[in-house]
PDB file of C-alpha atoms in Angstrom:
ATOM      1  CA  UNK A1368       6.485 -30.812  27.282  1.00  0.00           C
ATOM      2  CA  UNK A1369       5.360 -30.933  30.957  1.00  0.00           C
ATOM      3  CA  UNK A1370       7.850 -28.081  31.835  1.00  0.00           C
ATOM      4  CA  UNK A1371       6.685 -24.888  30.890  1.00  0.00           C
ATOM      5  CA  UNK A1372       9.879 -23.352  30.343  1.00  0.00           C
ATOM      6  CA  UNK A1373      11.468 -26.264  27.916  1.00  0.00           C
ATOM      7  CA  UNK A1374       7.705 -25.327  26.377  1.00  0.00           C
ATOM      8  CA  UNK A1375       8.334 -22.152  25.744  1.00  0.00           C
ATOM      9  CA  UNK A1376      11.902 -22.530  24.332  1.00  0.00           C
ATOM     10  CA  UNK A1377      10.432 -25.744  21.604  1.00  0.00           C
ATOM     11  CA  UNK A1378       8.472 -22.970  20.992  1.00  0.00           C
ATOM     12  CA  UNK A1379      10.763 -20.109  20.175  1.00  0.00           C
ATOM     13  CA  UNK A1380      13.350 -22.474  18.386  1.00  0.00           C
ATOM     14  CA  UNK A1381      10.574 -22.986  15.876  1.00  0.00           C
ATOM     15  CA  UNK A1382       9.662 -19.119  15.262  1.00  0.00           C
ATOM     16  CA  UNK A1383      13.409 -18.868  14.690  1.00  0.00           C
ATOM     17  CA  UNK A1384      13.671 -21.611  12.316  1.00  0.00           C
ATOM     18  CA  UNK A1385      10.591 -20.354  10.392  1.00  0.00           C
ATOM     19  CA  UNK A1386      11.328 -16.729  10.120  1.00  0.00           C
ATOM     20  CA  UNK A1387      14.830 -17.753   9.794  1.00  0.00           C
ATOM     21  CA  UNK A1388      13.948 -19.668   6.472  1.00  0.00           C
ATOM     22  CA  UNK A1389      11.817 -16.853   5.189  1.00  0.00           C
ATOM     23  CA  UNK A1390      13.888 -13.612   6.501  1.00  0.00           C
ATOM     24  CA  UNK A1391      17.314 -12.559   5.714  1.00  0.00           C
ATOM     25  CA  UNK A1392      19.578 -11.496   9.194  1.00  0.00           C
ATOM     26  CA  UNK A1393      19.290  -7.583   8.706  1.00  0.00           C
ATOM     27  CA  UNK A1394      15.241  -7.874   7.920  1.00  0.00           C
ATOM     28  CA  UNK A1395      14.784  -9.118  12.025  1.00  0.00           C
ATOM     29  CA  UNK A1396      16.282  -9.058  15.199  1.00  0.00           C
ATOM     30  CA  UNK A1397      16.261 -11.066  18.746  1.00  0.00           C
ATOM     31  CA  UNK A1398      15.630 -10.269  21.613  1.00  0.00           C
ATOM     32  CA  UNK A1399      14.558  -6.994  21.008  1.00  0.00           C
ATOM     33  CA  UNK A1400      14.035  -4.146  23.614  1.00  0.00           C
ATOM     34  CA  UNK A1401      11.046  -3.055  21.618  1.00  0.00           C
ATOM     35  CA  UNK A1402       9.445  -0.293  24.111  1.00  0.00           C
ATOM     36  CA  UNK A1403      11.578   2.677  24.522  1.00  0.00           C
ATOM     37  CA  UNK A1404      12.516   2.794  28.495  1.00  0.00           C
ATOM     38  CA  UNK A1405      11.454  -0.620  29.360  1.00  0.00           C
ATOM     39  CA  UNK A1406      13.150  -3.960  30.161  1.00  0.00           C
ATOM     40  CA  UNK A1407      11.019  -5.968  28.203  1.00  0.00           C
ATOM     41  CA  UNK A1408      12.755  -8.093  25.456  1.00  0.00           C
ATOM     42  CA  UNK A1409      10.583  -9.897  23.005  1.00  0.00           C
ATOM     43  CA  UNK A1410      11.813 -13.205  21.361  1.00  0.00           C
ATOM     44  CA  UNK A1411      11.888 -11.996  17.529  1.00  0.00           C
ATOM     45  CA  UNK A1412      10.737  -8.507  15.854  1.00  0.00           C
ATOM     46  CA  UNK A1413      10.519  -7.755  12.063  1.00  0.00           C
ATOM     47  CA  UNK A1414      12.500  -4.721  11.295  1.00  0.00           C
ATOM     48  CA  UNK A1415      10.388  -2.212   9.127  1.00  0.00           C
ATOM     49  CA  UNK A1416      11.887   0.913   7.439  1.00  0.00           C
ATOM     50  CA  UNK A1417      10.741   3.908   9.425  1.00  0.00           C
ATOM     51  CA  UNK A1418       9.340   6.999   7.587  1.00  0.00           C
ATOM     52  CA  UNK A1419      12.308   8.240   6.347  1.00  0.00           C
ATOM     53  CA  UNK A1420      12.745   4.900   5.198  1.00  0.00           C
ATOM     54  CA  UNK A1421      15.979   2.312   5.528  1.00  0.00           C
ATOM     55  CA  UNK A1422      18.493   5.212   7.275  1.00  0.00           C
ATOM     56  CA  UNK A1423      15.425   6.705   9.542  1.00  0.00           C
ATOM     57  CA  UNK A1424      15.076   4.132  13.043  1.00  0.00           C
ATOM     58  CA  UNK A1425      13.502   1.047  12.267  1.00  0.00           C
ATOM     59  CA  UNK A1426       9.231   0.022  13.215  1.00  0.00           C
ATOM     60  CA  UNK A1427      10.077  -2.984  15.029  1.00  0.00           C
ATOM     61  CA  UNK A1428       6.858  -5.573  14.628  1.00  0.00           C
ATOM     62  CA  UNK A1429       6.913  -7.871  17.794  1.00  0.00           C
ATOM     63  CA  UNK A1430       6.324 -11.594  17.315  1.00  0.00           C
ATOM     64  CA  UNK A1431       5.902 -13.688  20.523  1.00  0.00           C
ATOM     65  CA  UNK A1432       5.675 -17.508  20.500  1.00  0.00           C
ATOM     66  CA  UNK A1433       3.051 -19.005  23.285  1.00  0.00           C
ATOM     67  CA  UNK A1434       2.016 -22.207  23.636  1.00  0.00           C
ATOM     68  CA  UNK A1435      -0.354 -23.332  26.573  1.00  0.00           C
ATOM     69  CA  UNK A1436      -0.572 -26.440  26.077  1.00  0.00           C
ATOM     70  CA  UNK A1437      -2.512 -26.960  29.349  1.00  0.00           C
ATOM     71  CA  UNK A1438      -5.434 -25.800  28.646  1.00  0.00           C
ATOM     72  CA  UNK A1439      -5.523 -27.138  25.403  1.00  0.00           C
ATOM     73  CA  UNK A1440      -5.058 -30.747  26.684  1.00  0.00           C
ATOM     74  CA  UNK A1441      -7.324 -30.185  29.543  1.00  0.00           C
ATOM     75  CA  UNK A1442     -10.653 -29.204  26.535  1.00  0.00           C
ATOM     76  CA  UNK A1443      -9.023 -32.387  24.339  1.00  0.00           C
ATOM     77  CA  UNK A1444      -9.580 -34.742  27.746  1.00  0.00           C
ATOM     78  CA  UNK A1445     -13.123 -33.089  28.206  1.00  0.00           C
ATOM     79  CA  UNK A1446     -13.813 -33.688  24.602  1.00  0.00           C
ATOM     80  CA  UNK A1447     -12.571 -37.247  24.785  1.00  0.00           C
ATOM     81  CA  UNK A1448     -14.960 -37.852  27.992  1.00  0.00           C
ATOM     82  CA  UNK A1449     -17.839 -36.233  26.141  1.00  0.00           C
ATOM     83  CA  UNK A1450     -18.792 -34.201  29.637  1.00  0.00           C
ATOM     84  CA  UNK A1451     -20.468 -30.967  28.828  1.00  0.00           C
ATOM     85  CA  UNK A1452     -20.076 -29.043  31.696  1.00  0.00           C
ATOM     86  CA  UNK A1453     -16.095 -30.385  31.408  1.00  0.00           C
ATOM     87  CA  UNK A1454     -15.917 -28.753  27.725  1.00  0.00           C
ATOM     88  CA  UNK A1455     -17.262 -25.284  28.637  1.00  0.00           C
ATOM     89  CA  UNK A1456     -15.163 -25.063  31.568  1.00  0.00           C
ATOM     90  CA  UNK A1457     -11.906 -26.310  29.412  1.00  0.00           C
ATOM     91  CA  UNK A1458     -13.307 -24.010  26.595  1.00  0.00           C
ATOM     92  CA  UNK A1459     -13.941 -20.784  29.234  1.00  0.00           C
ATOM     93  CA  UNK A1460     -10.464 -21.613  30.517  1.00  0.00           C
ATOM     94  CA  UNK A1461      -8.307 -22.270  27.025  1.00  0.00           C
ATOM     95  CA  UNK A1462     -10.410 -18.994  25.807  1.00  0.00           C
ATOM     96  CA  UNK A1463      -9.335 -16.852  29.076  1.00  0.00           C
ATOM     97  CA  UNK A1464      -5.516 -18.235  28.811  1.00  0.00           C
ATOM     98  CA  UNK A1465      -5.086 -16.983  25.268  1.00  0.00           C
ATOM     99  CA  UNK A1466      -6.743 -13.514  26.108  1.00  0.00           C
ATOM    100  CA  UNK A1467      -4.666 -12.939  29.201  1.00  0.00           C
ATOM    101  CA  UNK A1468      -1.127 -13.347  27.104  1.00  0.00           C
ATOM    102  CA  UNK A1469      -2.394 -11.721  24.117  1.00  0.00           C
ATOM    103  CA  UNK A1470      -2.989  -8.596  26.611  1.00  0.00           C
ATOM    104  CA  UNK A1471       0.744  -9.122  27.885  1.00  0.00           C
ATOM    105  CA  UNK A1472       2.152  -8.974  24.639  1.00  0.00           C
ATOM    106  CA  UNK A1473       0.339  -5.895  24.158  1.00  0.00           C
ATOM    107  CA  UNK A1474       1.581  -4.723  27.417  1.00  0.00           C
ATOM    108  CA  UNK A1475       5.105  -5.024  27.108  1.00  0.00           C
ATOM    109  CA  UNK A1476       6.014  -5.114  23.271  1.00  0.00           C
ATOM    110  CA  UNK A1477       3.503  -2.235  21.637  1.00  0.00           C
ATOM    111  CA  UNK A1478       4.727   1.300  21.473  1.00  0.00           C
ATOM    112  CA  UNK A1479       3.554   3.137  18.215  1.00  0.00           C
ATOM    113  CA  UNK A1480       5.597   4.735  16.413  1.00  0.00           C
ATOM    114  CA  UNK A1481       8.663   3.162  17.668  1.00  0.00           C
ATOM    115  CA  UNK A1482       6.499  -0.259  16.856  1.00  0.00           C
ATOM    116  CA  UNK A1483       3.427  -1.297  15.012  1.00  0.00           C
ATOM    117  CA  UNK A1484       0.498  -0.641  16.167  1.00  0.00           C
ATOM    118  CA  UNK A1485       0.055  -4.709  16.357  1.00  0.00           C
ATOM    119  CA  UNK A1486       1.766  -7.789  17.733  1.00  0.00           C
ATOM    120  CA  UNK A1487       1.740 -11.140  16.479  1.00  0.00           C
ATOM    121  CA  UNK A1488       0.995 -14.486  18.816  1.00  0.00           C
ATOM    122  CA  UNK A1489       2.747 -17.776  17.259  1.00  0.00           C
ATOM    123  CA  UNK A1490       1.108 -20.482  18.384  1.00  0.00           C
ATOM    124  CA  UNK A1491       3.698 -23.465  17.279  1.00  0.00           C
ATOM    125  CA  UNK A1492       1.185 -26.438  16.641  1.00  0.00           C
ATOM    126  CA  UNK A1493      -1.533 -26.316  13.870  1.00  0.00           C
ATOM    127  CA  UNK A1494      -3.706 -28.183  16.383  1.00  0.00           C
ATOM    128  CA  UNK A1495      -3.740 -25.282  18.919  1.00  0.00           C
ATOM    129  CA  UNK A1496      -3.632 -22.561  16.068  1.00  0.00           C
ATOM    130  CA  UNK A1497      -6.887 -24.562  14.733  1.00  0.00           C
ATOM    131  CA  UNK A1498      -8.406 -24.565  18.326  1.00  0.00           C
ATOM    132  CA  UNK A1499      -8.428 -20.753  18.510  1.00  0.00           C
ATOM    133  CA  UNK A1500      -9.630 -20.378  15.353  1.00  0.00           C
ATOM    134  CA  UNK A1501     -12.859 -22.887  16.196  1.00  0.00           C
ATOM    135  CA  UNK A1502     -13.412 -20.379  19.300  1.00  0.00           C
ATOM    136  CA  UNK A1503     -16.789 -17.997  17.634  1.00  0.00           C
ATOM    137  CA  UNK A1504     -15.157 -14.381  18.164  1.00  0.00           C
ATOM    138  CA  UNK A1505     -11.843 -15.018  20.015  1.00  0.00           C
ATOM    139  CA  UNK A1506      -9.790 -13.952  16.860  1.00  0.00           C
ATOM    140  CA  UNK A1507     -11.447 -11.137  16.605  1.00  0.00           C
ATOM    141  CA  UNK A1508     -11.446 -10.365  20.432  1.00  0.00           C
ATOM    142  CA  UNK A1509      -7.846 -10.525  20.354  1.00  0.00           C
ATOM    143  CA  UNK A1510      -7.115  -8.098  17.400  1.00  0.00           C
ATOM    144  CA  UNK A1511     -10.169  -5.401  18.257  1.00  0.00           C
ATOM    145  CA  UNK A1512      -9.007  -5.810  22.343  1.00  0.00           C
ATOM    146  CA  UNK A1513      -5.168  -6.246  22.370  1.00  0.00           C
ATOM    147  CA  UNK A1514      -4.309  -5.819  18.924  1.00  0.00           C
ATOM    148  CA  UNK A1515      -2.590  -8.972  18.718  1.00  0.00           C
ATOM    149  CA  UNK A1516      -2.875 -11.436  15.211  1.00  0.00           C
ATOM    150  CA  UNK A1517      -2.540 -15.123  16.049  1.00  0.00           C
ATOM    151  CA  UNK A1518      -0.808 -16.897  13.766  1.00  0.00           C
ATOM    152  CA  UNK A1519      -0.001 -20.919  13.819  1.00  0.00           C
ATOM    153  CA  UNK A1520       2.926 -22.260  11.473  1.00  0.00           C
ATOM    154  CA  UNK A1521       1.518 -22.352   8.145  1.00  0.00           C
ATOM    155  CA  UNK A1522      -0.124 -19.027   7.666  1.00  0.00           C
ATOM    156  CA  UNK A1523       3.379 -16.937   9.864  1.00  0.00           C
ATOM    157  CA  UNK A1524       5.439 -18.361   7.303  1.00  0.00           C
ATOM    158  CA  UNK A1525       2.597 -17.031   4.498  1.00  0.00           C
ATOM    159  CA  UNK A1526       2.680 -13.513   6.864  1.00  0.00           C
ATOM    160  CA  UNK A1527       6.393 -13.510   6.453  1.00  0.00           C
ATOM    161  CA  UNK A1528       6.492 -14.577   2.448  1.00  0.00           C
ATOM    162  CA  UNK A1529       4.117 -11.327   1.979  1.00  0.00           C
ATOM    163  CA  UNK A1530       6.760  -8.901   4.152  1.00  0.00           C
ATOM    164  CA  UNK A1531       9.380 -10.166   2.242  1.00  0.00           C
ATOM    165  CA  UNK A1532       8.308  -9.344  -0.924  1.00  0.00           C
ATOM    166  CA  UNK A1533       7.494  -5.858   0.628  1.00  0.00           C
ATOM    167  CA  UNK A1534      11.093  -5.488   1.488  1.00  0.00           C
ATOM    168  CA  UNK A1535      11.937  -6.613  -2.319  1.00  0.00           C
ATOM    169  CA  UNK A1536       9.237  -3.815  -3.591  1.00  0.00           C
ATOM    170  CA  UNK A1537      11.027  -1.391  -1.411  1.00  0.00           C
ATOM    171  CA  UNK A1538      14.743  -2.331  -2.288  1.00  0.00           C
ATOM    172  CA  UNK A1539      13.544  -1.803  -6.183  1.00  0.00           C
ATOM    173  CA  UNK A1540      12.082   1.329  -4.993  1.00  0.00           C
ATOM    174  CA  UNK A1541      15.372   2.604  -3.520  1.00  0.00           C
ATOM    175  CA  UNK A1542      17.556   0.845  -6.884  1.00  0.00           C
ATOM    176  CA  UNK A1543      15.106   3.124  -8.959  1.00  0.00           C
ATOM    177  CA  UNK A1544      15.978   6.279  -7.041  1.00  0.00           C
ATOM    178  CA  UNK A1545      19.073   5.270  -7.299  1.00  0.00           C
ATOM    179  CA  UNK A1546      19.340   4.886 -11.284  1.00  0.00           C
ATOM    180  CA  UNK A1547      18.085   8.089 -11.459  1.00  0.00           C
ATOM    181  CA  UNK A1548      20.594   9.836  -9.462  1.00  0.00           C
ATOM    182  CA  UNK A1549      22.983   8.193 -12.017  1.00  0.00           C
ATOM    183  CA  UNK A1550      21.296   9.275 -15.013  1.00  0.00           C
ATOM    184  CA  UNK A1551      20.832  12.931 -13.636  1.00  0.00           C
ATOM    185  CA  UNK A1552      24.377  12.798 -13.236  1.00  0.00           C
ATOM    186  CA  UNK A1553      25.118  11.108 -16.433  1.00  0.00           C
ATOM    187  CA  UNK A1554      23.000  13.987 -17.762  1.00  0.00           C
ATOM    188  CA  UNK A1555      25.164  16.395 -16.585  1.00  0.00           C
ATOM    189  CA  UNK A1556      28.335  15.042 -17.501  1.00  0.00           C
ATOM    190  CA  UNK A1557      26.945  14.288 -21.194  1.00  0.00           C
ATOM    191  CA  UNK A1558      25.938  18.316 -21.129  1.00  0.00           C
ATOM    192  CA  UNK A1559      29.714  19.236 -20.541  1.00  0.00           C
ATOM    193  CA  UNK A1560      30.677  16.295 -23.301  1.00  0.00           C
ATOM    194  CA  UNK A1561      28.944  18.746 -25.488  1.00  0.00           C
ATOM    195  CA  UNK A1562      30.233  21.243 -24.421  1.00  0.00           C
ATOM    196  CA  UNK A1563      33.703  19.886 -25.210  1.00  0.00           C
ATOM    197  CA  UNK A1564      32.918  18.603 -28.809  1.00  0.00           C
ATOM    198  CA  UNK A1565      31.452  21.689 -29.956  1.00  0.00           C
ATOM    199  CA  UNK A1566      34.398  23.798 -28.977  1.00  0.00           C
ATOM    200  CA  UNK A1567      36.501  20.877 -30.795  1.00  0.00           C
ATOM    201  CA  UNK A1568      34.400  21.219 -33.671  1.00  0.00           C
ATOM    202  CA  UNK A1569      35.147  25.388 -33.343  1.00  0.00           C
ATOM    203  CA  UNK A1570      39.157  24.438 -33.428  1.00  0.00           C
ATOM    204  CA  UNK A1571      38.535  22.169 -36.293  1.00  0.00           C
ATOM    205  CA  UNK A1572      36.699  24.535 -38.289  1.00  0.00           C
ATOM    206  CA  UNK A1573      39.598  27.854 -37.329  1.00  0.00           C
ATOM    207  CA  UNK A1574      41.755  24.883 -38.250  1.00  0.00           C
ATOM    208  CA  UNK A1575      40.545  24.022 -41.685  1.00  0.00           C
ATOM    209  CA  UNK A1576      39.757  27.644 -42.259  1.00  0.00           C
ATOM    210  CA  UNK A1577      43.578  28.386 -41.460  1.00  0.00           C
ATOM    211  CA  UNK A1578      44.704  25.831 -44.361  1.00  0.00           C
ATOM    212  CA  UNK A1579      42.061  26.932 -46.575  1.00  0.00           C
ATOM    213  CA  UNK A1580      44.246  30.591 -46.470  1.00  0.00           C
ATOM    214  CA  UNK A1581      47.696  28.456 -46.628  1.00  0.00           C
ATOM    215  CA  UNK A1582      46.146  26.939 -50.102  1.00  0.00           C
ATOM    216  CA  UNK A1583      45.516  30.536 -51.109  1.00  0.00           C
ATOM    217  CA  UNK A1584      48.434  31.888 -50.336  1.00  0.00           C
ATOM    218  CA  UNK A1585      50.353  28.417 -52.394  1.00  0.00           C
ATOM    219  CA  UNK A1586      48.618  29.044 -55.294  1.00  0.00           C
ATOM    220  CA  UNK A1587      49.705  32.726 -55.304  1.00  0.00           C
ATOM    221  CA  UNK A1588      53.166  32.191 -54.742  1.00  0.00           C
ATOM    222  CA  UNK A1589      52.588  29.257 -57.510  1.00  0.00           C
ATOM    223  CA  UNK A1590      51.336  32.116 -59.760  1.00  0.00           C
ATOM    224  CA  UNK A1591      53.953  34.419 -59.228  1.00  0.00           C
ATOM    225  CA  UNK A1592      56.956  31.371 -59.971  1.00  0.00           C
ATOM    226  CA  UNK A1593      55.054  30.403 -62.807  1.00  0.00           C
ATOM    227  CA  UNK A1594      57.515  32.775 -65.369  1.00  0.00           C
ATOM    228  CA  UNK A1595      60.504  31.095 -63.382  1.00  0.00           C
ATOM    229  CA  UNK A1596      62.433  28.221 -65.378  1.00  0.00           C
ATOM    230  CA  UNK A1597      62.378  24.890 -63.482  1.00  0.00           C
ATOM    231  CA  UNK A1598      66.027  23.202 -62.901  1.00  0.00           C
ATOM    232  CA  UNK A1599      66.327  19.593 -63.301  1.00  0.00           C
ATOM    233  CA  UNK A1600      66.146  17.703 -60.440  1.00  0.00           C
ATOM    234  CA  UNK A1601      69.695  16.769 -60.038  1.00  0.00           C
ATOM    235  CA  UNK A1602      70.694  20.405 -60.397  1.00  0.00           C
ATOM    236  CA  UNK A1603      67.604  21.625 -57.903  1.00  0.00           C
ATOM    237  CA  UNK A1604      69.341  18.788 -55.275  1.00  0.00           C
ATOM    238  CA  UNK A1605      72.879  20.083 -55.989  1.00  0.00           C
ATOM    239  CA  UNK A1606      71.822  23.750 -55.447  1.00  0.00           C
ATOM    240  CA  UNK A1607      69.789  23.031 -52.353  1.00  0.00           C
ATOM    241  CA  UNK A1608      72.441  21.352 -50.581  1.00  0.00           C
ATOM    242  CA  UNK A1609      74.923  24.245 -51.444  1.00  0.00           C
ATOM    243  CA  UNK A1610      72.785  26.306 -50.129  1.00  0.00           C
ATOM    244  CA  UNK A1611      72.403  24.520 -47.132  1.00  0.00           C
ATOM    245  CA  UNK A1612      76.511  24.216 -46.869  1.00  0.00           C
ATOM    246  CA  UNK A1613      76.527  28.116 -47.149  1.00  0.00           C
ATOM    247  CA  UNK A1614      74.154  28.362 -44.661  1.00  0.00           C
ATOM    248  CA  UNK A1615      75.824  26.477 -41.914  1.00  0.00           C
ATOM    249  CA  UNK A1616      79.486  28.411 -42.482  1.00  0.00           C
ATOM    250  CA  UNK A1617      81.358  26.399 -44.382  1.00  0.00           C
ATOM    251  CA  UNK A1618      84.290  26.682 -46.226  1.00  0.00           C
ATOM    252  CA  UNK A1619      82.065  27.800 -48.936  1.00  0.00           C
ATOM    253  CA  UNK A1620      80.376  30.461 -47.065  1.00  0.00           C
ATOM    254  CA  UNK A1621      81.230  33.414 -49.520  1.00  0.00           C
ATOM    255  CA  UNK A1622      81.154  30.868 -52.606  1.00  0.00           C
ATOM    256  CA  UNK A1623      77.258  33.297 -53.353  1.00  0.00           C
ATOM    257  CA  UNK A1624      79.163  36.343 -53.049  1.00  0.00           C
ATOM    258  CA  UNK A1625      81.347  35.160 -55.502  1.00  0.00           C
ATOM    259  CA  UNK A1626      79.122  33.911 -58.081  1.00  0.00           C
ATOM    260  CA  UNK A1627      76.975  37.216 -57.789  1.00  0.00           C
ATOM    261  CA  UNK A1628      79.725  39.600 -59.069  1.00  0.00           C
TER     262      UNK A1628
END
């Protein structure tokens, strides 16, 4: 951990791992370019929904890991030794160190709207995270001067658990608008359903008005055949299908003529 820049990698690997484990893949982003027009690329940003929500451009919230371990170990030596003067000048130092890249990632990764009007600084060890937090007003330096959060392992992944049940508040959110686009349209199709049955209940009605004439008009002609002497059935059968013979032009054809004279 001598080398600054194997440093600063330990230290991104573990921001990826722990947003990673907390975030899905479309909810954050690497190496994001997160000021319009510049160069700068930050290590990991948290994709918000914009105002016009998941379709509108995304609020990108910047997250850079930092670790200065120098300093750190330099105040933990001084500490050790119990040398005053060698504790505020570790302290002064450790204190100056953290200010000075909290106002870079200001610098190079804030640009409301198009971000949040804050940053977050991982620090990757608890020890160091601790440290800052020991410092009287250096937290509170950092968020009032370079709106920056620190954040060590424990409480990013607590950050992150509280975003993602944001994003689960606003996928219900969009479900629910959702659901009632379908029932407004179910609503409308169920109108026109109605629509349909009641002018199959008209047809049904016409039609059961229609047989209520045909039952009329059966007992009438039952009336009228009432003086009329029924033939056997045999002799109805025989008749019927002589008729029918006569009817398709038979040899028979002028057997009615016949019979009438």
């Amino acid at each position: 951990m001598t080398n600054v820049k194997t440093r600063g990698t330990w230290g991104e690997v573990q921001l990826g791992a722990i947003i990673d484990n907390v975030l899905t893949p479309a909810q954050y982003a690497k190496n994001v370019k997160t000021v319009p027009g510049s160069d700068e690329l930050v290590e990991f940003a948290i994709r918000l929904p914009g105002k016009g929500g998941v379709e509108d451009a995304p609020v990108w919230l910047p997250i850079d890991a930092k670790y200065p371990v120098e300093h750190y170990q330099r105040l933990q030596d001084a500490l050790d030794a119990a040398e005053r003067g060698a504790i505020a000048a570790a302290g002064n130092a450790f204190e100056t160190s953290i200010r000075a890249e909290a106002k870079k990632i200001a610098a190079k990764y804030l640009a409301p709207p198009h971000t949040t009007d804050f940053a977050v600084m991982y620090l990757p060890t608890e020890s160091l995270f601790a440290e800052v937090l020991r410092r009287p007003g250096l937290v509170e330096a950092l968020q009032n001067d370079s709106r920056v959060v620190v954040t060590g392992p424990a409480n990013l992944a607590a950050m992150l658990n509280s975003l993602q049940m944001g994003f689960k508040t606003l996928a219900i959110e969009q479900r629910s608008s959702e659901v009632w686009a379908v029932l407004g349209q179910v609503k409308t199709e169920f109108a026109k359903f109605g629509e349909v049955v009641e002018a199959t209940r008209k047809s049904i009605d016409a039609a059961a008005r229609r047989f209520e004439q045909v039952d009329v008009r059966t007992r009438a002609i039952q009336r009228r055949l009432r003086g009329v002497q029924e033939l056997p059935s045999a002799a109805a059968t025989e008749t019927l299908d002589t008729t029918d013979l006569f009817a398709s032009g038979g040899p028979m054809a002028s057997a009615p003529a016949d019979r009438k004279s």
